[in-house]
Tab-separated table of C-alpha atoms and ligand atoms in Angstrom:
chain	number	residue	atom	x	y	z
I	5	MET	CA	85.028	120.817	97.628
I	6	PRO	CA	87.426	123.023	95.622
I	7	ASP	CA	87.514	125.864	98.105
I	8	ASP	CA	88.793	123.528	100.830
I	9	HIS	CA	92.332	123.673	99.511
I	10	THR	CA	92.765	127.324	98.712
I	11	PRO	CA	95.464	128.866	100.892
I	12	GLN	CA	92.876	130.939	102.758
I	13	SER	CA	90.771	127.996	103.823
I	14	TRP	CA	90.832	126.821	107.423
I	15	GLU	CA	91.890	123.396	106.169
I	16	ALA	CA	94.889	124.775	104.268
I	17	ARG	CA	95.856	126.959	107.212
I	18	ALA	CA	95.654	123.936	109.509
I	19	ASN	CA	97.989	122.014	107.217
I	20	ALA	CA	100.365	124.932	106.768
I	21	TYR	CA	101.182	125.582	110.404
I	22	SER	CA	99.965	122.740	112.603
I	23	LEU	CA	101.251	119.244	113.185
I	24	TYR	CA	98.767	116.436	113.721
I	25	GLY	CA	99.221	113.587	116.175
I	26	PHE	CA	98.291	110.045	115.122
I	27	THR	CA	96.931	111.137	111.735
I	28	ASP	CA	96.971	109.158	108.509
I	29	LEU	CA	98.633	111.724	106.237
I	30	PRO	CA	97.423	110.239	102.910
I	31	THR	CA	93.848	110.686	104.191
I	32	ILE	CA	94.552	114.328	105.034
I	33	LYS	CA	96.092	114.834	101.588
I	34	ASP	CA	93.009	113.360	99.923
I	35	ARG	CA	90.329	114.781	102.090
I	36	GLY	CA	91.725	117.780	103.924
I	37	ALA	CA	91.468	118.359	107.644
I	38	VAL	CA	88.201	118.862	109.509
I	39	VAL	CA	88.353	122.152	111.412
I	40	LEU	CA	85.775	122.442	114.154
I	41	THR	CA	84.193	125.496	115.715
I	42	HIS	CA	81.855	124.331	118.464
I	43	GLY	CA	79.658	121.592	119.808
I	44	GLU	CA	76.122	120.935	121.001
I	45	GLY	CA	75.339	117.844	123.043
I	46	PRO	CA	77.107	114.940	121.305
I	47	TYR	CA	77.495	116.924	118.039
I	48	VAL	CA	80.425	118.981	116.742
I	49	PHE	CA	80.283	121.527	113.894
I	50	ASP	CA	82.942	122.333	111.326
I	51	VAL	CA	83.855	125.699	109.789
I	52	HIS	CA	81.385	125.031	106.939
I	53	GLY	CA	78.540	124.497	109.387
I	54	ARG	CA	78.501	120.731	108.825
I	55	LYS	CA	77.255	118.779	111.821
I	56	TYR	CA	78.804	115.523	113.027
I	57	LEU	CA	77.570	113.132	115.691
I	58	ASP	CA	80.807	112.382	117.563
I	59	ALA	CA	80.484	108.692	118.388
I	60	ASN	CA	83.957	108.807	119.941
I	61	SER	CA	83.262	111.466	122.587
I	62	GLY	CA	86.233	113.464	121.257
I	63	LEU	CA	88.947	111.078	122.426
I	64	TRP	CA	86.747	108.974	124.725
I	65	ASN	CA	86.608	111.824	127.232
I	66	MET	CA	83.741	114.260	126.414
I	67	VAL	CA	81.242	112.080	128.208
I	68	ALA	CA	78.903	114.970	129.090
I	69	GLY	CA	78.887	116.280	125.530
I	70	PHE	CA	80.290	119.518	124.154
I	71	ASP	CA	78.199	122.238	125.779
I	72	HIS	CA	77.430	121.133	129.291
I	73	PRO	CA	76.570	124.305	131.216
I	74	GLY	CA	77.445	122.921	134.650
I	75	LEU	CA	81.029	122.152	133.685
I	76	ALA	CA	81.618	125.515	132.033
I	77	GLU	CA	80.069	127.275	135.060
I	78	ALA	CA	82.244	125.331	137.492
I	79	ALA	CA	85.317	126.394	135.507
I	80	LYS	CA	84.207	130.008	135.284
I	81	ALA	CA	83.406	130.281	138.986
I	82	GLN	CA	86.821	128.869	139.851
I	83	TYR	CA	88.611	131.139	137.335
I	84	ASP	CA	86.918	134.080	139.029
I	85	ARG	CA	87.817	132.897	142.518
I	86	PHE	CA	91.358	131.474	142.158
I	87	PRO	CA	92.511	130.837	138.586
I	88	GLY	CA	95.662	128.820	139.109
I	89	TYR	CA	98.006	127.361	141.658
I	90	HIS	CA	100.444	124.506	142.137
I	91	ALA	CA	100.700	121.730	144.700
I	92	PHE	CA	104.373	122.166	145.681
I	93	PHE	CA	106.037	123.161	148.986
I	94	GLY	CA	103.075	122.094	151.085
I	95	ARG	CA	100.667	124.517	149.419
I	96	MET	CA	97.530	123.473	147.562
I	97	ALA	CA	94.196	124.983	146.522
I	98	ASP	CA	91.125	124.190	148.624
I	99	LYS	CA	89.390	122.716	145.564
I	100	THR	CA	92.257	120.265	145.175
I	101	VAL	CA	91.843	119.179	148.793
I	102	GLU	CA	88.151	118.595	148.120
I	103	LEU	CA	88.832	116.684	144.915
I	104	SER	CA	91.247	114.274	146.619
I	105	GLU	CA	88.691	113.557	149.339
I	106	ARG	CA	86.054	112.898	146.710
I	107	LEU	CA	88.341	110.689	144.614
I	108	ILE	CA	89.227	108.506	147.571
I	109	GLU	CA	85.563	108.385	148.541
I	110	VAL	CA	84.502	107.079	145.106
I	111	SER	CA	87.601	104.898	144.662
I	112	PRO	CA	87.548	101.177	145.486
I	113	PHE	CA	90.020	101.932	148.324
I	114	GLU	CA	89.041	102.349	151.981
I	115	ARG	CA	91.809	104.912	152.195
I	116	GLY	CA	94.505	106.273	149.923
I	117	LYS	CA	96.113	109.370	148.437
I	118	VAL	CA	96.103	111.158	145.095
I	119	PHE	CA	98.895	112.711	143.018
I	120	TYR	CA	97.851	115.008	140.144
I	121	THR	CA	99.241	115.389	136.638
I	122	ASN	CA	98.069	117.093	133.422
I	123	SER	CA	97.448	113.925	131.417
I	124	GLY	CA	97.152	110.179	131.475
I	125	SER	CA	100.658	109.734	130.076
I	126	GLU	CA	102.115	111.804	132.893
I	127	ALA	CA	100.083	109.855	135.427
I	128	ASN	CA	101.617	106.608	134.182
I	129	ASP	CA	105.085	108.202	134.215
I	130	THR	CA	104.452	109.409	137.751
I	131	LEU	CA	103.381	105.957	138.879
I	132	VAL	CA	106.547	104.387	137.439
I	133	LYS	CA	108.716	107.039	139.125
I	134	MET	CA	106.907	106.330	142.410
I	135	LEU	CA	107.723	102.639	142.072
I	136	TRP	CA	111.353	103.285	141.116
I	137	PHE	CA	111.596	105.671	144.071
I	138	LEU	CA	110.199	102.984	146.382
I	139	GLY	CA	112.718	100.465	145.051
I	140	HIS	CA	115.566	102.910	145.631
I	141	VAL	CA	114.558	103.977	149.126
I	142	GLU	CA	113.445	100.514	150.291
I	143	GLY	CA	116.790	98.940	149.354
I	144	GLN	CA	115.568	97.131	146.223
I	145	PRO	CA	117.073	99.278	143.462
I	146	GLN	CA	116.830	96.359	141.007
I	147	ARG	CA	113.014	96.370	141.247
I	148	ARG	CA	112.360	98.416	138.101
I	149	LYS	CA	110.722	96.264	135.434
I	150	ILE	CA	107.186	97.051	134.348
I	151	LEU	CA	104.897	94.379	132.904
I	152	THR	CA	102.117	95.389	130.509
I	153	ARG	CA	100.439	93.669	127.542
I	154	LYS	CA	100.793	93.816	123.773
I	155	ASN	CA	98.192	96.206	122.326
I	156	ALA	CA	97.963	98.085	125.617
I	157	TYR	CA	97.840	101.874	125.402
I	158	HIS	CA	99.292	103.803	128.326
I	159	GLY	CA	100.342	107.068	126.670
I	160	VAL	CA	103.100	108.728	124.672
I	161	THR	CA	105.802	110.085	126.992
I	162	ALA	CA	109.006	108.045	126.851
I	163	VAL	CA	108.003	105.886	129.803
I	164	SER	CA	104.267	105.558	129.091
I	165	ALA	CA	105.054	104.845	125.411
I	166	SER	CA	107.357	102.085	126.643
I	167	MET	CA	104.427	100.676	128.603
I	168	THR	CA	102.260	100.899	125.472
I	169	GLY	CA	102.411	97.611	123.578
I	170	LYS	CA	102.149	98.901	120.015
I	171	PRO	CA	104.654	98.267	117.218
I	172	TYR	CA	104.592	101.926	116.086
I	173	ASN	CA	106.822	102.915	119.005
I	174	SER	CA	109.770	101.176	117.341
I	175	VAL	CA	110.223	104.351	115.250
I	176	PHE	CA	111.347	106.027	118.484
I	177	GLY	CA	113.661	103.188	119.486
I	178	LEU	CA	111.166	102.333	122.242
I	179	PRO	CA	110.349	100.554	124.492
I	180	LEU	CA	113.085	101.412	126.974
I	181	ASP	CA	114.797	98.449	128.609
I	182	GLY	CA	112.814	96.706	131.295
I	183	PHE	CA	109.339	97.234	129.831
I	184	LEU	CA	107.957	93.792	129.027
I	185	HIS	CA	104.805	93.094	127.032
I	186	LEU	CA	102.814	89.938	127.663
I	187	THR	CA	100.130	88.395	125.444
I	188	CYS	CA	97.031	90.494	124.762
I	189	PRO	CA	94.016	88.812	126.430
I	190	HIS	CA	91.956	88.854	123.224
I	191	TYR	CA	90.552	85.344	122.909
I	192	TRP	CA	88.986	85.840	119.453
I	193	CYS	CA	92.341	86.845	118.017
I	194	GLU	CA	94.972	85.160	120.221
I	195	GLY	CA	93.198	81.923	121.136
I	196	HIS	CA	94.710	78.783	119.582
I	197	ASP	CA	92.663	76.347	117.479
I	198	GLY	CA	90.600	74.156	119.759
I	199	GLU	CA	91.513	76.151	122.870
I	200	THR	CA	88.574	77.110	125.110
I	201	GLU	CA	88.413	80.612	126.569
I	202	GLU	CA	89.103	79.128	129.988
I	203	GLN	CA	92.221	77.370	128.680
I	204	PHE	CA	93.302	80.595	126.987
I	205	THR	CA	93.066	82.512	130.259
I	206	ALA	CA	95.007	79.753	132.018
I	207	ARG	CA	97.719	79.936	129.334
I	208	LEU	CA	98.089	83.693	129.896
I	209	ALA	CA	98.299	83.172	133.660
I	210	GLN	CA	101.014	80.584	133.087
I	211	GLU	CA	102.870	83.010	130.822
I	212	LEU	CA	102.841	85.551	133.661
I	213	GLU	CA	104.086	82.919	136.099
I	214	ASP	CA	106.884	81.923	133.677
I	215	THR	CA	107.851	85.549	133.041
I	216	ILE	CA	108.147	86.246	136.759
I	217	ALA	CA	110.264	83.096	137.218
I	218	ARG	CA	112.510	84.044	134.301
I	219	GLU	CA	112.966	87.719	135.201
I	220	GLY	CA	113.004	87.321	138.992
I	221	ALA	CA	110.063	88.538	141.073
I	222	ASP	CA	112.269	91.043	142.890
I	223	THR	CA	113.119	92.817	139.598
I	224	ILE	CA	109.463	93.582	138.763
I	225	ALA	CA	107.969	96.847	140.029
I	226	ALA	CA	104.387	96.439	138.780
I	227	PHE	CA	101.913	94.906	136.370
I	228	VAL	CA	99.845	97.666	134.746
I	229	ALA	CA	96.671	96.900	132.797
I	230	GLU	CA	93.619	98.594	131.380
I	231	PRO	CA	90.511	96.660	132.508
I	232	VAL	CA	89.296	96.886	128.887
I	233	MET	CA	91.994	97.838	126.412
I	234	GLY	CA	90.838	101.027	124.742
I	235	ALA	CA	93.146	102.327	122.037
I	236	GLY	CA	94.249	98.740	121.392
I	237	GLY	CA	90.818	98.305	119.779
I	238	VAL	CA	88.320	97.900	122.660
I	239	ILE	CA	89.416	94.522	123.944
I	240	PRO	CA	87.623	93.213	127.037
I	241	PRO	CA	89.705	90.691	128.976
I	242	SER	CA	89.113	87.002	128.435
I	243	GLU	CA	86.796	85.285	130.937
I	244	GLY	CA	88.360	85.169	134.411
I	245	TYR	CA	91.534	87.003	133.351
I	246	PHE	CA	92.006	89.316	136.338
I	247	GLN	CA	90.921	86.578	138.758
I	248	ALA	CA	93.648	84.369	137.267
I	249	ILE	CA	96.495	86.882	137.280
I	250	GLN	CA	95.907	88.811	140.507
I	251	PRO	CA	96.724	85.899	142.882
I	252	ILE	CA	99.981	85.286	140.994
I	253	LEU	CA	100.992	88.932	141.363
I	254	LYS	CA	99.995	88.922	145.059
I	255	ARG	CA	102.026	85.797	145.738
I	256	HIS	CA	105.109	87.484	144.251
I	257	GLY	CA	104.531	90.857	145.911
I	258	ILE	CA	103.991	92.675	142.605
I	259	PRO	CA	101.438	95.544	142.618
I	260	LEU	CA	98.557	95.414	140.132
I	261	VAL	CA	97.801	98.856	138.708
I	262	SER	CA	94.567	99.538	136.858
I	263	ASP	CA	94.923	102.116	134.080
I	264	GLU	CA	91.391	103.514	134.218
I	265	VAL	CA	92.018	106.513	131.953
I	266	ILE	CA	89.262	105.295	129.604
I	267	CYS	CA	87.351	102.800	131.757
I	268	GLY	CA	87.135	104.954	134.889
I	269	PHE	CA	84.038	107.023	135.662
I	270	GLY	CA	81.414	104.969	133.976
I	271	ARG	CA	82.601	103.974	130.515
I	272	THR	CA	82.180	100.244	131.202
I	273	GLY	CA	78.900	100.695	133.108
I	274	GLY	CA	80.636	100.291	136.489
I	275	LEU	CA	82.148	103.348	138.140
I	276	TRP	CA	85.570	101.802	137.533
I	277	GLY	CA	86.568	99.122	135.064
I	278	CYS	CA	87.916	97.120	137.988
I	279	ASP	CA	84.377	97.135	139.484
I	280	THR	CA	82.993	95.753	136.234
I	281	TYR	CA	85.633	92.995	136.176
I	282	GLY	CA	85.566	92.244	139.903
I	283	PHE	CA	89.066	93.049	141.150
I	284	THR	CA	90.621	95.603	143.471
I	285	PRO	CA	93.953	96.952	142.228
I	286	ASP	CA	96.769	98.485	144.284
I	287	ALA	CA	96.560	101.798	142.412
I	288	ILE	CA	94.437	103.498	139.772
I	289	ILE	CA	95.474	105.780	136.925
I	290	SER	CA	92.774	108.292	135.936
I	291	SER	CA	92.392	111.036	133.311
I	292	LYS	CA	90.071	111.684	130.319
I	293	ASN	CA	86.604	111.275	131.962
I	294	LEU	CA	88.000	112.679	135.229
I	295	THR	CA	87.149	116.170	133.951
I	296	ALA	CA	84.730	115.006	131.223
I	297	GLY	CA	87.385	116.395	128.875
I	298	TYR	CA	86.806	120.016	129.973
I	299	PHE	CA	90.287	120.432	131.491
I	300	PRO	CA	93.569	118.557	131.050
I	301	MET	CA	94.108	116.587	134.233
I	302	GLY	CA	95.328	113.181	135.317
I	303	ALA	CA	95.668	111.466	138.670
I	304	VAL	CA	97.508	108.602	140.307
I	305	ILE	CA	95.242	107.199	143.027
I	306	LEU	CA	97.170	105.006	145.458
I	307	GLY	CA	95.491	102.361	147.596
I	308	PRO	CA	96.357	101.919	151.297
I	309	GLU	CA	99.557	99.896	150.988
I	310	LEU	CA	101.263	102.016	148.333
I	311	THR	CA	100.128	105.163	150.151
I	312	ASP	CA	101.867	104.032	153.336
I	313	ARG	CA	105.000	102.941	151.525
I	314	LEU	CA	105.259	106.173	149.536
I	315	GLN	CA	104.679	108.187	152.707
I	316	ALA	CA	107.414	106.295	154.577
I	317	ALA	CA	109.873	106.485	151.686
I	318	SER	CA	109.223	110.206	151.207
I	319	GLU	CA	109.767	110.835	154.908
I	320	ALA	CA	113.000	108.848	154.766
I	321	VAL	CA	114.478	111.196	152.133
I	322	GLU	CA	112.359	114.201	153.214
I	323	GLU	CA	110.446	114.610	149.947
I	324	PHE	CA	109.102	112.910	146.849
I	325	PRO	CA	111.018	114.974	144.291
I	326	HIS	CA	108.411	115.088	141.544
I	327	GLY	CA	105.517	117.293	140.404
I	328	PHE	CA	104.195	119.377	137.506
I	329	THR	CA	103.682	123.118	137.602
I	330	ALA	CA	99.950	122.656	137.076
I	331	SER	CA	99.552	119.490	139.231
I	332	GLY	CA	96.245	119.777	141.076
I	333	HIS	CA	95.212	122.904	139.177
I	334	PRO	CA	92.277	124.531	141.018
I	335	VAL	CA	90.211	124.977	137.844
I	336	GLY	CA	90.831	121.360	136.855
I	337	SER	CA	89.893	120.334	140.391
I	338	ALA	CA	86.640	122.317	140.254
I	339	VAL	CA	85.784	120.847	136.859
I	340	ALA	CA	86.619	117.307	138.028
I	341	LEU	CA	84.422	117.710	141.130
I	342	LYS	CA	81.559	118.757	138.852
I	343	ALA	CA	82.223	115.949	136.362
I	344	ILE	CA	82.226	113.352	139.145
I	345	GLU	CA	78.977	114.804	140.486
I	346	LEU	CA	77.365	114.586	137.035
I	347	ILE	CA	78.551	111.040	136.457
I	348	VAL	CA	77.886	109.609	139.921
I	349	ASP	CA	74.885	111.602	141.176
I	350	GLY	CA	73.656	113.405	138.080
I	351	GLY	CA	72.456	110.411	136.139
I	352	LEU	CA	75.220	109.976	133.547
I	353	ILE	CA	76.328	106.537	134.713
I	354	ASP	CA	72.684	105.484	135.011
I	355	ARG	CA	72.191	106.567	131.426
I	356	VAL	CA	75.106	104.349	130.310
I	357	ARG	CA	73.580	101.376	132.114
I	358	GLU	CA	70.151	102.064	130.698
I	359	MET	CA	71.322	102.570	127.103
I	360	THR	CA	73.938	99.791	126.932
I	361	PRO	CA	71.543	96.980	125.936
I	362	LYS	CA	70.160	99.108	123.107
I	363	LEU	CA	73.615	100.093	121.844
I	364	GLU	CA	74.844	96.508	122.058
I	365	GLN	CA	71.772	95.114	120.306
I	366	GLY	CA	71.995	97.747	117.569
I	367	LEU	CA	75.624	96.865	116.873
I	368	ARG	CA	74.930	93.125	116.970
I	369	ASP	CA	72.111	93.647	114.453
I	370	LEU	CA	74.530	95.502	112.151
I	371	ALA	CA	77.053	92.674	112.480
I	372	ALA	CA	74.351	90.115	111.631
I	373	LYS	CA	73.422	92.131	108.556
I	374	HIS	CA	76.984	92.712	107.290
I	375	PRO	CA	78.901	89.439	106.840
I	376	ASN	CA	82.162	91.393	106.752
I	377	ILE	CA	81.884	92.160	110.466
I	378	GLY	CA	83.848	89.393	112.158
I	379	GLU	CA	83.602	90.310	115.819
I	380	THR	CA	81.428	92.684	117.834
I	381	ARG	CA	83.065	93.278	121.188
I	382	GLY	CA	82.782	95.669	124.071
I	383	VAL	CA	81.002	96.546	127.264
I	384	GLY	CA	79.013	99.531	128.484
I	385	PHE	CA	79.600	102.468	126.159
I	386	MET	CA	82.786	101.187	124.476
I	387	TRP	CA	82.473	98.916	121.463
I	388	ALA	CA	84.335	97.826	118.347
I	389	LEU	CA	83.241	96.174	115.129
I	390	GLU	CA	86.058	94.168	113.550
I	391	ALA	CA	85.964	94.075	109.749
I	392	VAL	CA	87.092	90.833	108.112
I	393	GLN	CA	87.286	89.674	104.518
I	394	ASP	CA	86.039	86.236	105.540
I	395	ALA	CA	84.120	85.792	108.762
I	396	THR	CA	84.655	82.026	109.014
I	397	THR	CA	88.444	82.078	108.615
I	398	LYS	CA	88.704	85.551	110.270
I	399	ALA	CA	90.969	86.509	107.341
I	400	PRO	CA	91.515	90.291	107.393
I	401	PHE	CA	91.180	92.591	104.400
I	402	PRO	CA	94.488	93.361	102.653
I	403	PRO	CA	96.114	96.206	104.625
I	404	GLU	CA	96.464	98.379	101.500
I	405	LEU	CA	92.657	98.620	101.354
I	406	SER	CA	92.710	100.541	104.679
I	407	ILE	CA	89.248	99.166	105.254
I	408	SER	CA	88.620	100.810	108.605
I	409	GLU	CA	89.862	104.190	107.316
I	410	GLN	CA	87.410	103.816	104.440
I	411	ILE	CA	84.551	103.073	106.825
I	412	ALA	CA	85.469	105.983	109.088
I	413	ASN	CA	85.676	108.328	106.080
I	414	ALA	CA	82.316	107.101	104.791
I	415	CYS	CA	80.898	107.814	108.250
I	416	THR	CA	82.421	111.308	108.280
I	417	ASP	CA	80.767	111.972	104.910
I	418	ARG	CA	77.450	111.032	106.529
I	419	GLY	CA	77.973	113.256	109.554
I	420	LEU	CA	79.177	110.598	111.975
I	421	ILE	CA	82.607	110.547	113.620
I	422	CYS	CA	83.987	107.168	114.567
I	423	ARG	CA	87.505	105.902	114.804
I	424	PRO	CA	89.395	103.353	112.732
I	425	LEU	CA	91.714	101.159	114.820
I	426	GLY	CA	93.531	98.383	113.023
I	427	GLN	CA	90.721	96.834	110.995
I	428	ALA	CA	88.118	97.747	113.583
I	429	ILE	CA	85.759	100.682	113.983
I	430	VAL	CA	85.469	102.029	117.496
I	431	LEU	CA	82.285	103.503	118.992
I	432	CYS	CA	82.366	105.152	122.407
I	433	PRO	CA	79.638	107.806	122.417
I	434	PRO	CA	79.069	110.465	125.088
I	435	PHE	CA	76.967	109.298	128.031
I	436	ILE	CA	74.302	111.925	127.281
I	437	LEU	CA	73.292	110.160	124.053
I	438	THR	CA	69.501	110.103	123.570
I	439	ASP	CA	67.522	107.267	121.999
I	440	ASP	CA	67.063	109.272	118.802
I	441	GLN	CA	70.762	110.063	118.607
I	442	LEU	CA	71.584	106.382	119.053
I	443	ASP	CA	69.219	105.543	116.186
I	444	GLU	CA	70.958	108.181	114.065
I	445	LEU	CA	74.365	106.702	114.939
I	446	LEU	CA	73.291	103.184	113.967
I	447	ALA	CA	71.572	104.277	110.739
I	448	LYS	CA	74.596	106.275	109.553
I	449	LEU	CA	76.996	103.489	110.440
I	450	ASP	CA	74.798	100.950	108.654
I	451	ASP	CA	74.755	103.104	105.530
I	452	ALA	CA	78.542	103.602	105.617
I	453	LEU	CA	79.201	99.868	106.088
I	454	GLU	CA	76.831	99.100	103.212
I	455	ALA	CA	78.633	101.482	100.864
I	456	VAL	CA	82.173	100.427	101.766
I	457	PHE	CA	81.600	96.659	101.805
I	458	ALA	CA	79.678	96.830	98.491
I	459	ALA	CA	82.616	98.664	96.885
I	460	VAL	CA	85.238	96.152	98.014
I	461	ALA	CA	83.168	92.971	97.487
D	518	PLP	C1	94.518	108.157	126.617
D	518	PLP	C2	95.157	107.160	127.518
D	518	PLP	C3	96.344	107.440	128.215
D	518	PLP	C4	97.120	108.690	127.955
D	518	PLP	O1	96.448	109.837	128.319
D	518	PLP	P1	96.904	111.257	127.689
D	518	PLP	O2	96.085	112.222	128.461
D	518	PLP	O3	96.603	111.207	126.222
D	518	PLP	O4	98.356	111.397	127.972
D	518	PLP	C5	96.804	106.523	129.118
D	518	PLP	N1	96.158	105.364	129.342
D	518	PLP	C6	95.033	105.046	128.689
D	518	PLP	C7	94.336	103.762	129.000
D	518	PLP	C8	94.507	105.926	127.737
D	518	PLP	O5	93.415	105.599	127.049
């Protein structure tokens, strides 16, 4: 593609003036950027008119696809009526009032309150500030530590990156003090030889118990967890995990917060990931699917107890001194109301439930066909295929092969977008996927796996 690197090309212009987040720069050097113009259903189109089936829903969030008329209309109507406002000084748009009512209605809580942000990272930051504020006002200023897990992804701001359990944050000198990362509940990878899944879960529960004893229960502000780890590589919890850890947290008075930025609103097949895994948290973090990706918005949804405590603490010092200029944006609120309607009442979550067995079976068939797939894991519409050099020993490919990058690039060449994560390939398609589009996804992935594994064999 010689014309892709001339200074006038979109790709060259992208490289000249824009910075990429989380992008493998050697791949960009080799292959150039992909500059997109528009989308139709689950497909996106680049500046050369090439069409890609986006099996990652953008970044997990475009669950209604890329041209849903209802979402665009909801935004337009709200732009015409009242295009922007804040939620400071006791003022708030009517749409924001409606959205909070709706969120509490669909939440697992019998009552609660919502605080809005522009992103998932900010929602996690906001939650941590709420907990630090509670510690300060309630006379427990030492209660500041946050427990999360290795491989967890909670965002990129200084605090949410500290919650994230990924080694790449060491380049920023993160995590900050007081952010502790426990073992990732990935039995296939972290289980010891001869250890059953039940024993593995019990070991992780004991680790939590030991950590609380070592650190002091009254120094720990919260345990925050994704029901299924998303950006860590689609890692469902080991059997009985939340049932094992929640009683320990309860006994020590430590809130359990469910980061539902990916899992929330249908991705796992339940409305919330905590529904799918059978636990009720003390608070929920939401973003991504909240607006089906059509507006940047995040939310902290507090259950009854944290709502009451935050209310009392705020009254004690007269305000909760926190908020973003665009918190509770009326257009975001209108879009979120529409997205929730589409997911809950408009058939999108039903579609996930209906299509999940076919997606799962298709991926399991690919794994059976390609001996270099070591683990197929996931739930609902979030799955990963883990590539291994040797399926019996689980030995990975040498890192310099960048096996998952190669697979993702081979998919891109075939008009399929999927995401490399570690040595896994992640698939989390939009909920609107049709049967034919699923067949296309599986056929293109099969072909890409065939080509890449044959070349490295
Ligand atoms: C994406 C993500 C975040 C961060 O959301 P941003 O909107 O990118 O800041 C937080 N938590 C989880 C589980 C996520 O997947």
